[in-house]
mmCIF file of C-alpha atoms in Angstrom:
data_model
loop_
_atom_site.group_PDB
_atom_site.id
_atom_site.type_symbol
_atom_site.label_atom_id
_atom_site.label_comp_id
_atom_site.label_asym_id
_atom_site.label_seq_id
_atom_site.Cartn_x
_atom_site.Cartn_y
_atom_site.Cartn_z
ATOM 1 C CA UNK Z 1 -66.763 144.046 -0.083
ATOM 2 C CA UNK Z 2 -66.454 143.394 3.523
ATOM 3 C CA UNK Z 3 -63.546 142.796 5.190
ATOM 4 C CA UNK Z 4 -62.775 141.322 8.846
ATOM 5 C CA UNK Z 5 -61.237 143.857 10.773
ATOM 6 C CA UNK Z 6 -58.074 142.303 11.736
ATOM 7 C CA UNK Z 7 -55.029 144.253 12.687
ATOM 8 C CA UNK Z 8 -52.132 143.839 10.145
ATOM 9 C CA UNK Z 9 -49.921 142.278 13.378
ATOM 10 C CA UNK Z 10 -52.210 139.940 13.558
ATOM 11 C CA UNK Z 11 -52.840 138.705 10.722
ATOM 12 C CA UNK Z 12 -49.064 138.044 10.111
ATOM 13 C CA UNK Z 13 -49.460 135.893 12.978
ATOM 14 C CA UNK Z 14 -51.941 133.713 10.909
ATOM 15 C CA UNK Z 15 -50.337 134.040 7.882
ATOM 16 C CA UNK Z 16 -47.403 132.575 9.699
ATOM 17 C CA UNK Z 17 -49.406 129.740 10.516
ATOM 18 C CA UNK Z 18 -51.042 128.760 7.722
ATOM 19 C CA UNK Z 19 -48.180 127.977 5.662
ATOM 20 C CA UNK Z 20 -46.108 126.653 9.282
ATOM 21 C CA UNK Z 21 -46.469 122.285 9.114
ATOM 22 C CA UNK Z 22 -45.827 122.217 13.079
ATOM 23 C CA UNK Z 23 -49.642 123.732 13.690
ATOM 24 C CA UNK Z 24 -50.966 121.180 11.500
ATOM 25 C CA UNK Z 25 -50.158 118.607 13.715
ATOM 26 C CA UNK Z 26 -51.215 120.439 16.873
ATOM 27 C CA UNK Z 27 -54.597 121.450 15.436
ATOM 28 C CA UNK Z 28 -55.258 117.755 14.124
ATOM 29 C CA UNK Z 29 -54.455 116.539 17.733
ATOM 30 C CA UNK Z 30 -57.375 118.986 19.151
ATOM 31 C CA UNK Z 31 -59.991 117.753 16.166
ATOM 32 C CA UNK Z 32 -62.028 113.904 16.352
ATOM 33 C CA UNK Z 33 -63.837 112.258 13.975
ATOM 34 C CA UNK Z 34 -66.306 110.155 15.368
ATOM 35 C CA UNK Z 35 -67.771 107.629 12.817
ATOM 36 C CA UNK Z 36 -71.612 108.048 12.144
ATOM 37 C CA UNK Z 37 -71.235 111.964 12.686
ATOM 38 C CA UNK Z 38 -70.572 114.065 9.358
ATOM 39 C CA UNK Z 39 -68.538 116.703 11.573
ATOM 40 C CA UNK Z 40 -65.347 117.771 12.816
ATOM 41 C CA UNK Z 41 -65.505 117.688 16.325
ATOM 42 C CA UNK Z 42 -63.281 120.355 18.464
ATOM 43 C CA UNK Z 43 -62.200 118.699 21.583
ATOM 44 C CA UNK Z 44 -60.184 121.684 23.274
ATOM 45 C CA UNK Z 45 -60.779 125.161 24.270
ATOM 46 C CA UNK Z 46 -64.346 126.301 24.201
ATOM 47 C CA UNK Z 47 -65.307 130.349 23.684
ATOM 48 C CA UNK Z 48 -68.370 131.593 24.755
ATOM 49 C CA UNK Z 49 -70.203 131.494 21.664
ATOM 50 C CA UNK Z 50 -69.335 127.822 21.975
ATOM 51 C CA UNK Z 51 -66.927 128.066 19.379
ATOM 52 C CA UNK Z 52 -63.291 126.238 19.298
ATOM 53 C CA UNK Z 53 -60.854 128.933 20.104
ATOM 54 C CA UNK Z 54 -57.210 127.772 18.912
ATOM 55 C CA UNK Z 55 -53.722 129.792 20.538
ATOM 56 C CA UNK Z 56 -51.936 130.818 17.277
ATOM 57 C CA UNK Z 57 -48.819 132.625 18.593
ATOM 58 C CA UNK Z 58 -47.923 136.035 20.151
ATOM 59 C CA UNK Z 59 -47.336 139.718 18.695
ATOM 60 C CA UNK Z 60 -46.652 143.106 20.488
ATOM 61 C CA UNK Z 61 -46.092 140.882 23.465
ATOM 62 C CA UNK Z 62 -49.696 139.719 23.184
ATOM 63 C CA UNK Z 63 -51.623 136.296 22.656
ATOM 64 C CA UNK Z 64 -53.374 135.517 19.607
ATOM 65 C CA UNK Z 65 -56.137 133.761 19.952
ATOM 66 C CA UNK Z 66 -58.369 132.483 16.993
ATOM 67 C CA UNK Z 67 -62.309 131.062 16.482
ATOM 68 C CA UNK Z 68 -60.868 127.601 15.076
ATOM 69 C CA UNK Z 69 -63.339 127.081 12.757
ATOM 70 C CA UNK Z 70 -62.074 131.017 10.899
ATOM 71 C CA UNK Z 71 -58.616 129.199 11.024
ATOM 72 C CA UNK Z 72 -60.016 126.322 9.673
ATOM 73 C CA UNK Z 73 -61.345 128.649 7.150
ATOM 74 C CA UNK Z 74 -58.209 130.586 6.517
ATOM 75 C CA UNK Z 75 -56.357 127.014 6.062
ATOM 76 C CA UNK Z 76 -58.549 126.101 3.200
ATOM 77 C CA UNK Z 77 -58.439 129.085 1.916
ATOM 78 C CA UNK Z 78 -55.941 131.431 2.272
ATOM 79 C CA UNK Z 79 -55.569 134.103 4.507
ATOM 80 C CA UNK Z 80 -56.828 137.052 2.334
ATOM 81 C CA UNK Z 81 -60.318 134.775 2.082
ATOM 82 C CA UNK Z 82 -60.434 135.085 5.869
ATOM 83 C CA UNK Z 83 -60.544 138.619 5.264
ATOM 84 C CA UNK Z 84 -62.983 138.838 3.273
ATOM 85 C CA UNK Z 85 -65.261 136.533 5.000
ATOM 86 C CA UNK Z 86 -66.459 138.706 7.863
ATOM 87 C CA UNK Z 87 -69.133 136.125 9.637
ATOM 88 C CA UNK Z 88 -69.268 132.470 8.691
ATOM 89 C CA UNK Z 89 -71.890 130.035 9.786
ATOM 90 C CA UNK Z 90 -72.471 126.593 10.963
ATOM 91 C CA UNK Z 91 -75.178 125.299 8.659
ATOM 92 C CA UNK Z 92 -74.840 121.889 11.412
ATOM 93 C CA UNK Z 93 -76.082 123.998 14.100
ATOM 94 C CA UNK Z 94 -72.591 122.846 15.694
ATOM 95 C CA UNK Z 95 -70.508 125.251 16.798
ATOM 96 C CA UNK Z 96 -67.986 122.758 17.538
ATOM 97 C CA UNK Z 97 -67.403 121.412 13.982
ATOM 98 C CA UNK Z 98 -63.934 122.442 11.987
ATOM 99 C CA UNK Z 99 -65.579 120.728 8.372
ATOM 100 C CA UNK Z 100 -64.838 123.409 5.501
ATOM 101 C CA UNK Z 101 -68.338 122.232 3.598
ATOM 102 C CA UNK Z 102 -71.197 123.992 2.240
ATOM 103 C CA UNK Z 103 -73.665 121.619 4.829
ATOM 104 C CA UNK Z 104 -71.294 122.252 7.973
ATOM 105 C CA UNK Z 105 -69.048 125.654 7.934
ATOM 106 C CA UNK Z 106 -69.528 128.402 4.893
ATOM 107 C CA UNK Z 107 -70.018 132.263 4.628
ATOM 108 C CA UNK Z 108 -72.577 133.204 6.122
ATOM 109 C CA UNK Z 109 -73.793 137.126 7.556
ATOM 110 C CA UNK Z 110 -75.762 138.178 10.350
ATOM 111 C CA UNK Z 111 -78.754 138.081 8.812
ATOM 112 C CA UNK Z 112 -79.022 134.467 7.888
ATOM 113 C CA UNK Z 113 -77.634 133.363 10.523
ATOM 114 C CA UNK Z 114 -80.749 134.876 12.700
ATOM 115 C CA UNK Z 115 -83.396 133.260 9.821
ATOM 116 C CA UNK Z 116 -81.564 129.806 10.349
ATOM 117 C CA UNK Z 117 -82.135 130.252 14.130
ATOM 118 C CA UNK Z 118 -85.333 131.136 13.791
ATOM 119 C CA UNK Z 119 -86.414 128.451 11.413
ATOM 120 C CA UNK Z 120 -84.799 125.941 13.426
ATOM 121 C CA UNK Z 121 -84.319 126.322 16.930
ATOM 122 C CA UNK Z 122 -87.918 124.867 17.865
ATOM 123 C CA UNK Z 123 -87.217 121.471 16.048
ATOM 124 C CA UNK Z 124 -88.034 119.060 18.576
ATOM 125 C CA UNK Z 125 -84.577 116.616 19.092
ATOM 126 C CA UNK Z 126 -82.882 119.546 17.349
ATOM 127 C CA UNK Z 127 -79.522 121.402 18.846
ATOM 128 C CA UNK Z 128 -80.870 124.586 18.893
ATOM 129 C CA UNK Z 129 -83.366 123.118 22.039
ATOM 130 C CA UNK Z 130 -80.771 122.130 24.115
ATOM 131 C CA UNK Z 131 -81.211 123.258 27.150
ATOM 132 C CA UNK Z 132 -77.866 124.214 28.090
ATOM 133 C CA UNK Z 133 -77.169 126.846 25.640
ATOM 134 C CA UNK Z 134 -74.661 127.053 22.698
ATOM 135 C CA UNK Z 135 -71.823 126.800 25.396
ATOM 136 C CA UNK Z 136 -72.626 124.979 27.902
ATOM 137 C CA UNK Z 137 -73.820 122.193 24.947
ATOM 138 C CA UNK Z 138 -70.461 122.682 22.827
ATOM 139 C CA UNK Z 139 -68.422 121.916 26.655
ATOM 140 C CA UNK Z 140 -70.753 119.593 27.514
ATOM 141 C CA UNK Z 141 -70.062 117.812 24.376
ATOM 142 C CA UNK Z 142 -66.254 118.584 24.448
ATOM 143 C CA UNK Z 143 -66.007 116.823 27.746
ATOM 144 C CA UNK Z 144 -67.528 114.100 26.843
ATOM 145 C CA UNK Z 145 -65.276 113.456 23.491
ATOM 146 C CA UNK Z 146 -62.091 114.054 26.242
ATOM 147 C CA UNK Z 147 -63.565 111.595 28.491
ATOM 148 C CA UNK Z 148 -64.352 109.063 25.971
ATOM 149 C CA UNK Z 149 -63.834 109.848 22.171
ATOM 150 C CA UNK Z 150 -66.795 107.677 20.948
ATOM 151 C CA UNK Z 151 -70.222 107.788 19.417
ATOM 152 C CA UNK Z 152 -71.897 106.608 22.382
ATOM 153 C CA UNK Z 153 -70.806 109.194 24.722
ATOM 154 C CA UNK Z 154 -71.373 111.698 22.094
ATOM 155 C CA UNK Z 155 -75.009 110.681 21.703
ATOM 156 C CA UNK Z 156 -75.622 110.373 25.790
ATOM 157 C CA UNK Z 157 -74.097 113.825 25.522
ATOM 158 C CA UNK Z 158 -76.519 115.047 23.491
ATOM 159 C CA UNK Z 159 -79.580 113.689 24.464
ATOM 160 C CA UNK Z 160 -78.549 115.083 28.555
ATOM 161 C CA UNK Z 161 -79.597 118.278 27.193
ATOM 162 C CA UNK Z 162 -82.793 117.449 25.261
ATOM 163 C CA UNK Z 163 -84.415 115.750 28.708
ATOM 164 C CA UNK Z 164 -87.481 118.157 28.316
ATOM 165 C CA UNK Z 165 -88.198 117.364 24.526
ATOM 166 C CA UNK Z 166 -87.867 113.824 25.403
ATOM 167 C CA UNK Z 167 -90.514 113.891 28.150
ATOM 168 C CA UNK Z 168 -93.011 115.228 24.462
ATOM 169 C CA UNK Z 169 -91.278 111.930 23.134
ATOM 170 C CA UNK Z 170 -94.314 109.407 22.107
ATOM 171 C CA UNK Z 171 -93.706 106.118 23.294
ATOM 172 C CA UNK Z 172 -92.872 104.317 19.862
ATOM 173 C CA UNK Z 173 -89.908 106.732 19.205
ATOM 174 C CA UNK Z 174 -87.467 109.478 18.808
ATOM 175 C CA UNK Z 175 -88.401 112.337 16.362
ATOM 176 C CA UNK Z 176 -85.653 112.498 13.362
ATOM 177 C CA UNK Z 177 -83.865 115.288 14.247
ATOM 178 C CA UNK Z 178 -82.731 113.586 17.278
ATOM 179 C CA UNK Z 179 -83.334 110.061 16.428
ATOM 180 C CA UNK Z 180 -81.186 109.617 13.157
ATOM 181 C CA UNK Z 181 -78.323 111.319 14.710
ATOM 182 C CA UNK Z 182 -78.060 108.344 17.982
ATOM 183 C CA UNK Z 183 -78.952 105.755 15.772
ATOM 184 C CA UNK Z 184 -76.272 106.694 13.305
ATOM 185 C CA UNK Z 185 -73.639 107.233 15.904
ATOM 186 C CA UNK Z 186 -74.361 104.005 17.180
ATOM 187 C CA UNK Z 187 -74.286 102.045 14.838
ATOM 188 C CA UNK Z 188 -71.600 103.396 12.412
ATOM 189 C CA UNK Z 189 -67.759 102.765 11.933
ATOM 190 C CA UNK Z 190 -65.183 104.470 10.078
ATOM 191 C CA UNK Z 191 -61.820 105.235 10.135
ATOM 192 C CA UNK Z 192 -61.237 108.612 8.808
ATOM 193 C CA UNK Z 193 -59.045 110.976 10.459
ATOM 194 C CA UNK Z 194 -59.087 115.174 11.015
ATOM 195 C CA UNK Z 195 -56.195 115.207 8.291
ATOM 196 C CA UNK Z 196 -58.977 114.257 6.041
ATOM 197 C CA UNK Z 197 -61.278 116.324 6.572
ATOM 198 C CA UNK Z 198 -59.810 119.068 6.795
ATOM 199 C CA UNK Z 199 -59.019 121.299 3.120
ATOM 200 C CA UNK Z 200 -55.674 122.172 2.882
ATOM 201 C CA UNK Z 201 -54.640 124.346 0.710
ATOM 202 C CA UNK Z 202 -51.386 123.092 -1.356
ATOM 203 C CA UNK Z 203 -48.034 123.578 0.841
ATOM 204 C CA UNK Z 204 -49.954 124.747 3.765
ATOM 205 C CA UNK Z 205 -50.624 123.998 7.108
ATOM 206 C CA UNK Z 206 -51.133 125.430 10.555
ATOM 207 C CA UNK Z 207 -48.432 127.425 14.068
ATOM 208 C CA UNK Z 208 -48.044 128.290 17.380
ATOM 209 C CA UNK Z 209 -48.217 126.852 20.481
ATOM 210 C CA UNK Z 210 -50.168 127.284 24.170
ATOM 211 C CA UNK Z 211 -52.602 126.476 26.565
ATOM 212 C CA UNK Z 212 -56.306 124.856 26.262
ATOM 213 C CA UNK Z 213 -58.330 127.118 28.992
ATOM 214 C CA UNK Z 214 -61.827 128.237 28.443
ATOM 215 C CA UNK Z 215 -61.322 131.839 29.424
ATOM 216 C CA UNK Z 216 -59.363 134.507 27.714
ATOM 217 C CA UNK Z 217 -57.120 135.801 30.005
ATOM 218 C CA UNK Z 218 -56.733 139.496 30.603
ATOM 219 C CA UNK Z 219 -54.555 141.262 27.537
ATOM 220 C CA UNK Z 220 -54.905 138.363 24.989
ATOM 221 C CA UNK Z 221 -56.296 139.231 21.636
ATOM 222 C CA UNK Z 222 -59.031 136.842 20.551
ATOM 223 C CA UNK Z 223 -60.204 137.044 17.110
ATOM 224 C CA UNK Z 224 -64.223 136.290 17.170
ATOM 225 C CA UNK Z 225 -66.381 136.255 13.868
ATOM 226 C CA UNK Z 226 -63.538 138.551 12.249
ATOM 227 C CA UNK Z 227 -63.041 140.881 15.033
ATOM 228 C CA UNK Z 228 -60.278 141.571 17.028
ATOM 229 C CA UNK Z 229 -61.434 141.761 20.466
ATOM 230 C CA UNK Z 230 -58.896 142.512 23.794
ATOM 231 C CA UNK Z 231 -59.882 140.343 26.238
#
């Protein structure tokens, strides 16, 4: 089976947290639910896959740094599921979103996450199209949640990067990959919070503590799709 190839110091770092109540709190602080959108939004630190990345603690006198959405993983889970989930995959096309959910984040390899790419990423309105990338869209759209945590800004966040598919816009309307998602962000209300949509597993929660910068610094560990890297 494979295996994520995570050094044993650090996963006892995330084993730590998982079962630590503290990093619940902090990781439900850097999560928003904004009604009308089905996922978890990340609002913090961005890596540059466009994936949250989440400070966990330190080991051998070095930062661990996690994907968020593997954490989120590894909450719902357990750590030895991490493990054994070497790649996972954002069937939302949103890198930003922490929902444990077969439609949003589930295991996923390589492979299909190239065929989903290439089936989607010319869908007119669609995320893949943005124009900005898979980073510059998942800051783009973390800014705007910081600035103003709602589903308008959201949606005017979106559509910034989608100016050249709507300029193929006919006049009556946005297509449905694009359309449905404004129109449900604007006009929906809710009031469910991260806690709840996030999977905990009995007992367990999050730990840690540190900073929200983009960049890794020099000599902390980040751990990206299952892979320890030194940044």
């Amino acid at each position: 089976m494979p295996r994520a190839g995570l050094a044993e110091s650090t996963l006892d770092v995330v084993r730590a947290a998982v079962t630590d109540e503290a990093t619940a709190a902090r990781v439900y602080a850097k999560t928003t639910v904004i009604p009308g959108s089905p996922c978890l939004w990340w609002s913090r630190a961005v890596a540059g896959a466009g994936h949250g990345r989440f400070w966990l603690g330190r080991t051998g006198g070095r930062d661990v740094v996690v994907i968020a959405h593997r954490f989120a993983w590894a909450l719902a889970f357990g750590v030895d599921a991490l493990v054994a989930t070497p790649m996972l995959g954002h069937r939302c096309d949103n890198p930003l979103c922490q929902r444990i959910d077969p439609e949003h984040v589930g295991p996923s390899t390589a492979w299909r996450n190239r065929q989903e790419w290439l089936m989607r990423r010319h869908t007119i309105g669609g995320p893949l199209r943005d124009a900005r990338g898979a980073a510059g869209r998942s800051r783009a759209l973390r800014d705007a949640l910081r600035r103003e945590p709602t589903a308008v800004s959201l949606s005017q966040a979106m559509i910034d990067g989608l100016r050249v598919d709507a300029a193929q816009l006919p006049l009556w309307g946005l297509p449905a990959a694009l359309g449905d998602v404004v129109e449900q962000l604007r006009i929906a209300d809710g009031t469910v919070g991260p806690q709840d949509l996030y999977p905990v597993l009995p007992g367990a929660a999050l730990a840690g503590g540190g900073g929200d910068l983009d960049a890794v610094p020099s000599g902390v560990e980040a751990v990206v799709e299952g892979r320890a890297v030194a940044g």
